[in-house]
């Protein structure tokens, strides 16, 4: 089974990037896009995010081999219900949501009997909307597929091949494991960035202008993550609640241990941790997940 036509529902960063990547890589795949917002549809048509921009969700999915829902995780059920009347029985339904167990459950409830194979491309930026997408977003990045038990092997293979054709490295795991791993690698880092930027902006004895003026000391790197889409991230924390709270408990314990080390002047503990974390940065670069240039390659 080969994917020849894809319907993209939600034409923001992820949806737009899928459409642009299909085109840029010259895949023999036709794309049809739909977004609930007429202005987004107009912008998507102007940028050529899909071969066709449909006016209704039913028209977007008619005849599609694969439908990919690219909306915030809290909107997956609504989007699934909107496309339901136009779906053919053999169409594969997938998504790009950042949390997986809750999305799998929502989709199964909204589309009983459909072939549903959730997925999460671990690739993104802090930008959103129809102008944010770009063709190389998935190149060399992981796409984690979380197939439900009893999945049709041919459909799973077709979906994996599609993501590989977009340049992704593909991995499969169960949804609960995905949610725990991503809580550590993505969700908690976002929560920390939101907290630290919020705390700094609330400080009464540091004026706003000083926070911005001296931001190159480290603060500005957190502001990139803390600029991420508020709707998307609200939904991630609400749908991955269990794993995030579990990992937050671990994080809080580690933070308390560091607090104790600083208070008691325990330099060895600080030095040992900072040495271990430096090695992790090296591993991220060695595995091609970031640029090796200092300071993310910024001009100085
Ligand atoms: P985005 O740029 O905000 O795009 C989402 C689009 O979906 C918006 O145009 C939105 O329209 C539209 N939409 C919302 N509800 C809809 C509905 N019920 N039916 C049709 N369209 C609807 O968001 P994104 O960054 O592409 O994120 C999309 C998904 O990818 C999310 O589930 C997110 O968790 C996941 N993801 C994001 C990243 C990242 O870094 N951004 C990375 C990996 C995965 P409105 O503006 O009118 O709401």
JSON list of C-alpha atoms and ligand atoms in Angstrom, two decimals, residues 9-15 34-37 40 69-73 75-76 78-79 96-99 120-130 132 229 232-233 236, ligand 1:
[
{"chain": "A", "resi": 9, "resn": "UNK", "atom": "CA", "xyz": [-6.48, 19.37, 8.32]},
{"chain": "A", "resi": 10, "resn": "UNK", "atom": "CA", "xyz": [-5.12, 22.52, 10.01]},
{"chain": "A", "resi": 11, "resn": "UNK", "atom": "CA", "xyz": [-2.78, 24.66, 7.89]},
{"chain": "A", "resi": 12, "resn": "UNK", "atom": "CA", "xyz": [-0.42, 26.14, 10.48]},
{"chain": "A", "resi": 13, "resn": "UNK", "atom": "CA", "xyz": [3.25, 25.35, 11.13]},
{"chain": "A", "resi": 14, "resn": "UNK", "atom": "CA", "xyz": [2.93, 21.57, 11.00]},
{"chain": "A", "resi": 15, "resn": "UNK", "atom": "CA", "xyz": [0.23, 21.24, 8.34]},
{"chain": "A", "resi": 34, "resn": "UNK", "atom": "CA", "xyz": [-8.45, 22.58, 4.94]},
{"chain": "A", "resi": 35, "resn": "UNK", "atom": "CA", "xyz": [-8.46, 24.89, 7.97]},
{"chain": "A", "resi": 36, "resn": "UNK", "atom": "CA", "xyz": [-11.52, 26.14, 9.83]},
{"chain": "A", "resi": 37, "resn": "UNK", "atom": "CA", "xyz": [-10.34, 29.74, 9.43]},
{"chain": "A", "resi": 40, "resn": "UNK", "atom": "CA", "xyz": [-5.82, 30.85, 6.95]},
{"chain": "A", "resi": 69, "resn": "UNK", "atom": "CA", "xyz": [-4.91, 16.18, 11.64]},
{"chain": "A", "resi": 70, "resn": "UNK", "atom": "CA", "xyz": [-2.58, 19.13, 12.33]},
{"chain": "A", "resi": 71, "resn": "UNK", "atom": "CA", "xyz": [-4.65, 21.04, 14.88]},
{"chain": "A", "resi": 72, "resn": "UNK", "atom": "CA", "xyz": [-3.99, 21.67, 18.60]},
{"chain": "A", "resi": 73, "resn": "UNK", "atom": "CA", "xyz": [-4.46, 18.47, 20.62]},
{"chain": "A", "resi": 75, "resn": "UNK", "atom": "CA", "xyz": [-9.19, 20.38, 18.91]},
{"chain": "A", "resi": 76, "resn": "UNK", "atom": "CA", "xyz": [-8.49, 16.84, 17.56]},
{"chain": "A", "resi": 78, "resn": "UNK", "atom": "CA", "xyz": [-13.74, 18.43, 16.83]},
{"chain": "A", "resi": 79, "resn": "UNK", "atom": "CA", "xyz": [-11.63, 18.15, 13.69]},
{"chain": "A", "resi": 96, "resn": "UNK", "atom": "CA", "xyz": [0.85, 15.29, 14.56]},
{"chain": "A", "resi": 97, "resn": "UNK", "atom": "CA", "xyz": [-0.24, 16.08, 18.13]},
{"chain": "A", "resi": 98, "resn": "UNK", "atom": "CA", "xyz": [2.38, 16.52, 20.84]},
{"chain": "A", "resi": 99, "resn": "UNK", "atom": "CA", "xyz": [0.67, 14.21, 23.33]},
{"chain": "A", "resi": 120, "resn": "UNK", "atom": "CA", "xyz": [4.22, 12.93, 16.46]},
{"chain": "A", "resi": 121, "resn": "UNK", "atom": "CA", "xyz": [6.98, 14.50, 14.37]},
{"chain": "A", "resi": 122, "resn": "UNK", "atom": "CA", "xyz": [9.44, 15.78, 16.97]},
{"chain": "A", "resi": 123, "resn": "UNK", "atom": "CA", "xyz": [10.15, 18.91, 14.97]},
{"chain": "A", "resi": 124, "resn": "UNK", "atom": "CA", "xyz": [8.93, 22.45, 15.38]},
{"chain": "A", "resi": 125, "resn": "UNK", "atom": "CA", "xyz": [9.66, 26.07, 16.10]},
{"chain": "A", "resi": 126, "resn": "UNK", "atom": "CA", "xyz": [8.11, 28.75, 18.31]},
{"chain": "A", "resi": 127, "resn": "UNK", "atom": "CA", "xyz": [6.22, 30.16, 15.29]},
{"chain": "A", "resi": 128, "resn": "UNK", "atom": "CA", "xyz": [2.69, 29.23, 14.32]},
{"chain": "A", "resi": 129, "resn": "UNK", "atom": "CA", "xyz": [0.11, 29.94, 11.62]},
{"chain": "A", "resi": 130, "resn": "UNK", "atom": "CA", "xyz": [0.06, 29.59, 7.82]},
{"chain": "A", "resi": 132, "resn": "UNK", "atom": "CA", "xyz": [5.31, 29.57, 9.70]},
{"chain": "A", "resi": 229, "resn": "UNK", "atom": "CA", "xyz": [1.84, 29.04, 20.85]},
{"chain": "A", "resi": 232, "resn": "UNK", "atom": "CA", "xyz": [-0.99, 24.46, 21.64]},
{"chain": "A", "resi": 233, "resn": "UNK", "atom": "CA", "xyz": [0.87, 24.39, 24.96]},
{"chain": "A", "resi": 236, "resn": "UNK", "atom": "CA", "xyz": [-0.34, 19.74, 25.78]},
{"chain": "B", "resi": 1, "resn": "LIG", "atom": "P1", "xyz": [-0.67, 26.18, 14.39]},
{"chain": "B", "resi": 1, "resn": "LIG", "atom": "O1", "xyz": [0.45, 26.74, 13.59]},
{"chain": "B", "resi": 1, "resn": "LIG", "atom": "O2", "xyz": [-1.40, 27.06, 15.37]},
{"chain": "B", "resi": 1, "resn": "LIG", "atom": "O3", "xyz": [-1.74, 25.57, 13.37]},
{"chain": "B", "resi": 1, "resn": "LIG", "atom": "C1", "xyz": [-2.92, 24.94, 13.78]},
{"chain": "B", "resi": 1, "resn": "LIG", "atom": "C2", "xyz": [-4.03, 25.33, 12.80]},
{"chain": "B", "resi": 1, "resn": "LIG", "atom": "O4", "xyz": [-5.17, 24.51, 13.06]},
{"chain": "B", "resi": 1, "resn": "LIG", "atom": "C3", "xyz": [-4.48, 26.80, 12.97]},
{"chain": "B", "resi": 1, "resn": "LIG", "atom": "O5", "xyz": [-4.62, 27.40, 11.71]},
{"chain": "B", "resi": 1, "resn": "LIG", "atom": "C4", "xyz": [-5.85, 26.62, 13.64]},
{"chain": "B", "resi": 1, "resn": "LIG", "atom": "O6", "xyz": [-6.76, 27.65, 13.35]},
{"chain": "B", "resi": 1, "resn": "LIG", "atom": "C5", "xyz": [-6.33, 25.34, 13.03]},
{"chain": "B", "resi": 1, "resn": "LIG", "atom": "N1", "xyz": [-7.41, 24.72, 13.77]},
{"chain": "B", "resi": 1, "resn": "LIG", "atom": "C6", "xyz": [-7.67, 24.77, 15.10]},
{"chain": "B", "resi": 1, "resn": "LIG", "atom": "N2", "xyz": [-8.75, 24.03, 15.39]},
{"chain": "B", "resi": 1, "resn": "LIG", "atom": "C7", "xyz": [-9.20, 23.51, 14.23]},
{"chain": "B", "resi": 1, "resn": "LIG", "atom": "C8", "xyz": [-10.28, 22.65, 13.88]},
{"chain": "B", "resi": 1, "resn": "LIG", "atom": "N3", "xyz": [-11.11, 22.17, 14.80]},
{"chain": "B", "resi": 1, "resn": "LIG", "atom": "N4", "xyz": [-10.43, 22.33, 12.57]},
{"chain": "B", "resi": 1, "resn": "LIG", "atom": "C9", "xyz": [-9.59, 22.81, 11.62]},
{"chain": "B", "resi": 1, "resn": "LIG", "atom": "N5", "xyz": [-8.54, 23.62, 11.89]},
{"chain": "B", "resi": 1, "resn": "LIG", "atom": "C10", "xyz": [-8.36, 23.96, 13.18]},
{"chain": "B", "resi": 1, "resn": "LIG", "atom": "O7", "xyz": [-0.20, 24.91, 15.23]},
{"chain": "B", "resi": 1, "resn": "LIG", "atom": "P2", "xyz": [1.01, 23.89, 14.92]},
{"chain": "B", "resi": 1, "resn": "LIG", "atom": "O8", "xyz": [2.24, 24.39, 15.58]},
{"chain": "B", "resi": 1, "resn": "LIG", "atom": "O9", "xyz": [1.03, 23.55, 13.48]},
{"chain": "B", "resi": 1, "resn": "LIG", "atom": "O10", "xyz": [0.53, 22.64, 15.79]},
{"chain": "B", "resi": 1, "resn": "LIG", "atom": "C11", "xyz": [-0.40, 21.71, 15.27]},
{"chain": "B", "resi": 1, "resn": "LIG", "atom": "C12", "xyz": [-0.26, 20.41, 16.03]},
{"chain": "B", "resi": 1, "resn": "LIG", "atom": "O11", "xyz": [1.09, 19.95, 15.90]},
{"chain": "B", "resi": 1, "resn": "LIG", "atom": "C13", "xyz": [-0.55, 20.48, 17.53]},
{"chain": "B", "resi": 1, "resn": "LIG", "atom": "O12", "xyz": [-1.30, 19.36, 17.92]},
{"chain": "B", "resi": 1, "resn": "LIG", "atom": "C14", "xyz": [0.82, 20.42, 18.17]},
{"chain": "B", "resi": 1, "resn": "LIG", "atom": "O13", "xyz": [0.77, 19.80, 19.44]},
{"chain": "B", "resi": 1, "resn": "LIG", "atom": "C15", "xyz": [1.60, 19.61, 17.17]},
{"chain": "B", "resi": 1, "resn": "LIG", "atom": "N6", "xyz": [3.06, 19.86, 17.10]},
{"chain": "B", "resi": 1, "resn": "LIG", "atom": "C16", "xyz": [3.52, 21.15, 17.15]},
{"chain": "B", "resi": 1, "resn": "LIG", "atom": "C17", "xyz": [4.89, 21.38, 17.11]},
{"chain": "B", "resi": 1, "resn": "LIG", "atom": "C18", "xyz": [5.44, 22.79, 17.20]},
{"chain": "B", "resi": 1, "resn": "LIG", "atom": "O14", "xyz": [6.62, 22.98, 17.48]},
{"chain": "B", "resi": 1, "resn": "LIG", "atom": "N7", "xyz": [4.64, 23.80, 16.96]},
{"chain": "B", "resi": 1, "resn": "LIG", "atom": "C19", "xyz": [5.80, 20.32, 16.96]},
{"chain": "B", "resi": 1, "resn": "LIG", "atom": "C20", "xyz": [5.28, 19.02, 16.85]},
{"chain": "B", "resi": 1, "resn": "LIG", "atom": "C21", "xyz": [3.91, 18.80, 16.92]},
{"chain": "B", "resi": 1, "resn": "LIG", "atom": "P3", "xyz": [-7.05, 28.81, 14.45]},
{"chain": "B", "resi": 1, "resn": "LIG", "atom": "O15", "xyz": [-5.83, 29.65, 14.45]},
{"chain": "B", "resi": 1, "resn": "LIG", "atom": "O16", "xyz": [-8.28, 29.46, 13.92]},
{"chain": "B", "resi": 1, "resn": "LIG", "atom": "O17", "xyz": [-7.27, 28.16, 15.78]}
]
